mmCIF file of C-alpha atoms (C1' of nucleotides) in Angstrom:
data_model
loop_
_atom_site.group_PDB
_atom_site.id
_atom_site.type_symbol
_atom_site.label_atom_id
_atom_site.label_comp_id
_atom_site.label_asym_id
_atom_site.label_seq_id
_atom_site.Cartn_x
_atom_site.Cartn_y
_atom_site.Cartn_z
ATOM 1 C CA MET A 1 15.443 -13.533 -1.293
ATOM 2 C CA ARG A 2 14.738 -13.063 -5.221
ATOM 3 C CA SER A 3 13.805 -9.743 -7.125
ATOM 4 C CA PRO A 4 10.654 -7.973 -6.155
ATOM 5 C CA ASP A 5 9.054 -8.483 -9.669
ATOM 6 C CA VAL A 6 9.778 -12.059 -9.442
ATOM 7 C CA VAL A 7 7.859 -12.219 -5.742
ATOM 8 C CA ALA A 8 5.118 -10.027 -6.730
ATOM 9 C CA ARG A 9 4.312 -12.121 -9.662
ATOM 10 C CA GLU A 10 4.497 -15.379 -7.303
ATOM 11 C CA LEU A 11 2.121 -13.854 -4.596
ATOM 12 C CA LEU A 12 -0.829 -13.908 -6.721
ATOM 13 C CA GLY A 13 -3.015 -16.517 -5.509
ATOM 14 C CA LYS A 14 -1.453 -17.151 -2.219
ATOM 15 C CA THR A 15 -3.769 -16.944 0.588
ATOM 16 C CA LEU A 16 -3.091 -13.756 2.982
ATOM 17 C CA VAL A 17 -3.803 -14.648 6.667
ATOM 18 C CA ARG A 18 -4.585 -12.374 9.425
ATOM 19 C CA VAL A 19 -5.365 -13.319 12.910
ATOM 20 C CA VAL A 20 -6.701 -10.622 14.927
ATOM 21 C CA ASP A 21 -8.631 -10.450 18.315
ATOM 22 C CA GLY A 22 -8.884 -13.967 18.355
ATOM 23 C CA GLU A 23 -10.524 -14.147 14.898
ATOM 24 C CA ARG A 24 -9.157 -15.467 11.357
ATOM 25 C CA LEU A 25 -9.409 -13.386 8.343
ATOM 26 C CA GLU A 26 -8.274 -14.462 5.168
ATOM 27 C CA GLY A 27 -8.326 -13.482 1.572
ATOM 28 C CA ILE A 28 -6.494 -14.658 -1.853
ATOM 29 C CA VAL A 29 -3.988 -12.318 -3.231
ATOM 30 C CA VAL A 30 -4.980 -10.781 -6.520
ATOM 31 C CA GLU A 31 -3.107 -7.706 -6.998
ATOM 32 C CA THR A 32 0.652 -6.709 -5.996
ATOM 33 C CA GLU A 33 3.048 -4.018 -7.273
ATOM 34 C CA ALA A 34 6.940 -4.137 -6.739
ATOM 35 C CA TYR A 35 9.266 -1.426 -5.793
ATOM 36 C CA TYR A 36 12.854 -1.247 -5.881
ATOM 37 C CA GLY A 37 15.359 0.464 -4.098
ATOM 38 C CA LYS A 38 18.235 2.957 -5.346
ATOM 39 C CA GLY A 39 17.063 3.997 -8.981
ATOM 40 C CA ASP A 40 13.343 3.500 -8.328
ATOM 41 C CA PRO A 41 11.836 7.293 -7.960
ATOM 42 C CA ALA A 42 8.397 5.521 -6.638
ATOM 43 C CA SER A 43 9.892 3.495 -3.818
ATOM 44 C CA ARG A 44 10.221 4.435 -0.245
ATOM 45 C CA ALA A 45 13.475 3.677 -0.437
ATOM 46 C CA TYR A 46 14.553 5.836 -3.028
ATOM 47 C CA LYS A 47 15.829 8.809 -0.914
ATOM 48 C CA GLY A 48 17.971 6.616 1.299
ATOM 49 C CA ARG A 49 17.544 4.579 4.481
ATOM 50 C CA SER A 50 15.803 6.088 7.737
ATOM 51 C CA LYS A 51 14.232 4.768 10.557
ATOM 52 C CA TYR A 52 10.603 4.189 9.052
ATOM 53 C CA ASN A 53 11.813 2.274 5.845
ATOM 54 C CA THR A 54 14.901 0.335 7.175
ATOM 55 C CA ALA A 55 12.997 -2.880 6.929
ATOM 56 C CA MET A 56 13.382 -2.669 2.929
ATOM 57 C CA TRP A 57 17.115 -3.139 3.631
ATOM 58 C CA GLU A 58 16.447 -6.209 5.981
ATOM 59 C CA VAL A 59 15.486 -9.792 5.923
ATOM 60 C CA PRO A 60 12.920 -10.592 3.035
ATOM 61 C CA GLY A 61 9.816 -12.121 4.280
ATOM 62 C CA ARG A 62 9.075 -9.637 6.775
ATOM 63 C CA LEU A 63 6.290 -7.100 6.557
ATOM 64 C CA PHE A 64 7.064 -3.084 5.934
ATOM 65 C CA ILE A 65 4.312 -1.103 6.618
ATOM 66 C CA TYR A 66 3.848 2.952 6.182
ATOM 67 C CA ASN A 67 1.265 5.425 5.360
ATOM 68 C CA VAL A 68 0.084 7.404 2.838
ATOM 69 C CA HIS A 69 -2.626 10.128 3.626
ATOM 70 C CA LYS A 70 -4.476 8.578 5.835
ATOM 71 C CA TYR A 71 -4.046 5.088 5.289
ATOM 72 C CA LEU A 72 -1.506 2.147 5.958
ATOM 73 C CA MET A 73 0.233 0.460 3.253
ATOM 74 C CA LEU A 74 0.877 -3.408 3.890
ATOM 75 C CA ASN A 75 4.218 -4.496 2.062
ATOM 76 C CA VAL A 76 6.545 -7.665 2.299
ATOM 77 C CA VAL A 77 10.079 -7.081 2.045
ATOM 78 C CA ALA A 78 11.657 -8.541 -1.117
ATOM 79 C CA HIS A 79 15.451 -8.378 -2.698
ATOM 80 C CA VAL A 80 18.142 -11.019 -3.652
ATOM 81 C CA PRO A 81 20.929 -10.789 -0.772
ATOM 82 C CA SER A 82 21.992 -7.755 0.147
ATOM 83 C CA GLY A 83 19.606 -5.788 -2.365
ATOM 84 C CA VAL A 84 16.659 -3.264 -1.410
ATOM 85 C CA GLY A 85 13.111 -3.837 -2.404
ATOM 86 C CA GLY A 86 9.624 -4.844 -1.236
ATOM 87 C CA VAL A 87 6.074 -5.994 -2.619
ATOM 88 C CA LEU A 88 2.510 -3.936 -1.909
ATOM 89 C CA PHE A 89 -0.486 -5.757 -1.216
ATOM 90 C CA ARG A 90 -2.556 -3.777 -3.447
ATOM 91 C CA ALA A 91 -5.727 -6.238 -3.380
ATOM 92 C CA ILE A 92 -7.240 -9.110 -1.849
ATOM 93 C CA GLU A 93 -10.297 -11.232 -2.838
ATOM 94 C CA PRO A 94 -11.740 -12.097 0.773
ATOM 95 C CA THR A 95 -12.352 -15.679 1.420
ATOM 96 C CA PHE A 96 -12.914 -16.095 5.135
ATOM 97 C CA GLY A 97 -13.986 -13.814 8.038
ATOM 98 C CA LEU A 98 -15.994 -11.587 5.758
ATOM 99 C CA ASP A 99 -17.886 -10.334 8.713
ATOM 100 C CA ALA A 100 -15.205 -9.558 10.747
ATOM 101 C CA MET A 101 -13.722 -7.352 7.989
ATOM 102 C CA MET A 102 -16.983 -5.647 7.458
ATOM 103 C CA ARG A 103 -17.107 -4.429 11.161
ATOM 104 C CA ARG A 104 -13.686 -2.849 10.369
ATOM 105 C CA ARG A 105 -14.900 -1.338 7.125
ATOM 106 C CA PRO A 106 -18.379 -1.642 6.672
ATOM 107 C CA VAL A 107 -19.244 -1.356 2.689
ATOM 108 C CA ILE A 108 -22.849 -2.219 0.472
ATOM 109 C CA ASP A 109 -21.062 -3.223 -2.100
ATOM 110 C CA MET A 110 -18.647 -6.258 -1.045
ATOM 111 C CA ARG A 111 -16.161 -5.582 -4.313
ATOM 112 C CA GLU A 112 -15.399 -2.361 -2.141
ATOM 113 C CA LEU A 113 -14.132 -4.273 0.977
ATOM 114 C CA THR A 114 -10.371 -4.965 0.162
ATOM 115 C CA SER A 115 -9.848 -3.964 -3.482
ATOM 116 C CA GLY A 116 -7.303 -1.480 -2.624
ATOM 117 C CA PRO A 117 -4.098 -1.071 -0.645
ATOM 118 C CA GLY A 118 -5.836 1.110 1.917
ATOM 119 C CA LYS A 119 -8.871 -0.659 1.991
ATOM 120 C CA LEU A 120 -7.404 -3.983 2.694
ATOM 121 C CA SER A 121 -5.371 -2.875 5.507
ATOM 122 C CA LEU A 122 -8.564 -1.233 7.119
ATOM 123 C CA ALA A 123 -10.369 -4.465 6.690
ATOM 124 C CA LEU A 124 -7.736 -6.535 7.873
ATOM 125 C CA GLY A 125 -6.876 -4.417 10.739
ATOM 126 C CA VAL A 126 -3.471 -3.701 9.723
ATOM 127 C CA THR A 127 -1.403 -1.680 12.301
ATOM 128 C CA ARG A 128 2.060 -0.444 12.608
ATOM 129 C CA GLU A 129 3.292 -2.868 15.129
ATOM 130 C CA LEU A 130 3.132 -5.661 12.455
ATOM 131 C CA ASN A 131 6.160 -3.611 11.205
ATOM 132 C CA GLY A 132 8.993 -6.824 11.035
ATOM 133 C CA VAL A 133 6.282 -9.915 11.301
ATOM 134 C CA HIS A 134 7.716 -12.696 9.350
ATOM 135 C CA VAL A 135 5.258 -13.843 7.032
ATOM 136 C CA THR A 136 6.440 -17.421 6.500
ATOM 137 C CA ASP A 137 5.642 -17.985 10.121
ATOM 138 C CA THR A 138 2.002 -19.487 10.237
ATOM 139 C CA GLY A 139 1.677 -18.449 13.734
ATOM 140 C CA ALA A 140 2.414 -14.430 13.267
ATOM 141 C CA PRO A 141 -0.719 -12.319 13.011
ATOM 142 C CA VAL A 142 -0.018 -11.949 9.516
ATOM 143 C CA HIS A 143 1.378 -14.466 7.266
ATOM 144 C CA ILE A 144 0.774 -16.307 3.886
ATOM 145 C CA LEU A 145 0.150 -19.940 2.905
ATOM 146 C CA ASP A 146 1.771 -21.317 -0.374
ATOM 147 C CA ALA A 147 -0.619 -21.860 -3.338
ATOM 148 C CA PRO A 148 0.073 -23.087 -6.921
ATOM 149 C CA PRO A 149 1.537 -20.080 -9.106
ATOM 150 C CA VAL A 150 -0.961 -17.947 -11.030
ATOM 151 C CA LEU A 151 0.683 -18.524 -14.247
ATOM 152 C CA VAL A 152 -1.287 -16.251 -16.805
ATOM 153 C CA TYR A 153 -1.776 -12.655 -14.959
ATOM 154 C CA GLY A 154 -2.122 -8.989 -16.326
ATOM 155 C CA THR A 155 0.617 -6.265 -15.898
ATOM 156 C CA SER A 156 0.351 -2.490 -15.951
ATOM 157 C CA HIS A 157 2.369 0.553 -14.706
ATOM 158 C CA ARG A 158 2.095 0.898 -10.963
ATOM 159 C CA ILE A 159 -1.127 2.701 -9.673
ATOM 160 C CA GLY A 160 -0.497 6.432 -8.015
ATOM 161 C CA VAL A 161 2.951 6.880 -8.654
ATOM 162 C CA THR A 162 3.974 10.075 -10.069
ATOM 163 C CA HIS A 163 7.573 8.832 -11.499
ATOM 164 C CA ASP A 164 7.327 5.377 -12.653
ATOM 165 C CA LEU A 165 9.988 3.114 -14.262
ATOM 166 C CA PRO A 166 9.827 1.990 -17.923
ATOM 167 C CA ASP A 167 8.745 -1.717 -16.928
ATOM 168 C CA GLU A 168 5.373 -2.803 -15.732
ATOM 169 C CA LEU A 169 5.561 -3.125 -12.271
ATOM 170 C CA ARG A 170 2.008 -4.157 -11.218
ATOM 171 C CA PHE A 171 0.190 -7.357 -11.382
ATOM 172 C CA TYR A 172 -3.379 -8.817 -11.267
ATOM 173 C CA VAL A 173 -5.586 -11.848 -11.673
ATOM 174 C CA ASN A 174 -6.980 -11.378 -15.144
ATOM 175 C CA GLY A 175 -10.969 -11.146 -14.731
ATOM 176 C CA ASN A 176 -10.977 -10.988 -10.735
ATOM 177 C CA ARG A 177 -13.681 -8.589 -9.183
ATOM 178 C CA PHE A 178 -11.064 -7.463 -6.658
ATOM 179 C CA VAL A 179 -8.780 -6.114 -8.813
ATOM 180 C CA SER A 180 -8.484 -2.106 -7.900
ATOM 181 C CA ARG A 181 -9.300 -1.034 -11.472
ATOM 182 C "C1'" DA B 1 9.060 25.387 12.475
ATOM 183 C "C1'" DG B 2 6.630 25.454 8.265
ATOM 184 C "C1'" DG B 3 5.054 23.732 4.146
ATOM 185 C "C1'" DA B 4 4.702 20.667 0.417
ATOM 186 C "C1'" DA B 5 4.333 15.945 -1.647
ATOM 187 C "C1'" DG B 6 2.551 11.191 -1.240
ATOM 188 C "C1'" DA B 7 2.699 3.395 -3.481
ATOM 189 C "C1'" DT B 8 -4.868 6.690 -1.334
ATOM 190 C "C1'" DC B 9 -9.862 6.965 -0.602
ATOM 191 C "C1'" DT B 10 -14.777 9.082 -0.871
ATOM 192 C "C1'" DA B 11 -17.991 11.955 -1.715
ATOM 193 C "C1'" DC B 12 -20.332 14.618 -5.142
ATOM 194 C "C1'" DT B 13 -21.236 16.039 -10.135
ATOM 195 C "C1'" DG C 1 -13.793 12.646 -13.522
ATOM 196 C "C1'" DT C 2 -12.611 15.550 -10.060
ATOM 197 C "C1'" DA C 3 -11.713 17.928 -5.568
ATOM 198 C "C1'" DG C 4 -10.815 17.434 -0.730
ATOM 199 C "C1'" DA C 5 -9.964 15.233 3.924
ATOM 200 C "C1'" DT C 6 -5.921 13.811 6.522
ATOM 201 C "C1'" DC C 7 -1.001 12.108 8.387
ATOM 202 C "C1'" DT C 8 3.994 11.112 8.019
ATOM 203 C "C1'" DT C 9 8.154 12.338 6.358
ATOM 204 C "C1'" DC C 10 11.089 15.286 3.893
ATOM 205 C "C1'" DC C 11 13.110 19.637 2.516
ATOM 206 C "C1'" DT C 12 14.155 24.087 3.268
ATOM 207 C "C1'" DA C 13 15.461 27.987 6.268
#
DNA sequence: AGGAAGATCTACT
DNA sequence: GTAGATCTTCCTA
């Protein structure tokens, strides 16, 4: 229940957990981006509320999933009360269940496994049915485990957006191999 | 109904 | 570094 940019920073270092087909997959969040609502031309909420993006207006802490090209983007809803916004997971450092991730996304170079929003969705077996799942519920098929905040981190403009805001809304763990670029 | 654009990725130069 | 694949949503007619 805070601004997307605050949540995006504080998600760095937390553990993203995915339970699928009886297997547990884990990774440390190393790259995120913040998206606002009206006023943010890069946001999926920019053009107003419709069926597919309605999660961005609703309860913070739930997943928001949508596609770009052939891939699914994994987001968590984040905003102050009665606000609009979300945080995109752009990269994780895989820490558990690597073999199961490799099955879903075979790669030679491990660095390619989860170093991008579309890549991590494939590796973690993300599907549209996960829309609306609460990430604070440790019994959920996708949830997040708390960890000490990463105090020093890098920032940049968001990647791949055609109309960005003046602020730098991409956050990443300095020097981590799994950061997308 | 049709076409364009997009928070991407891969393959090839 | 650039081109092309590919799927959902949105805009216009």
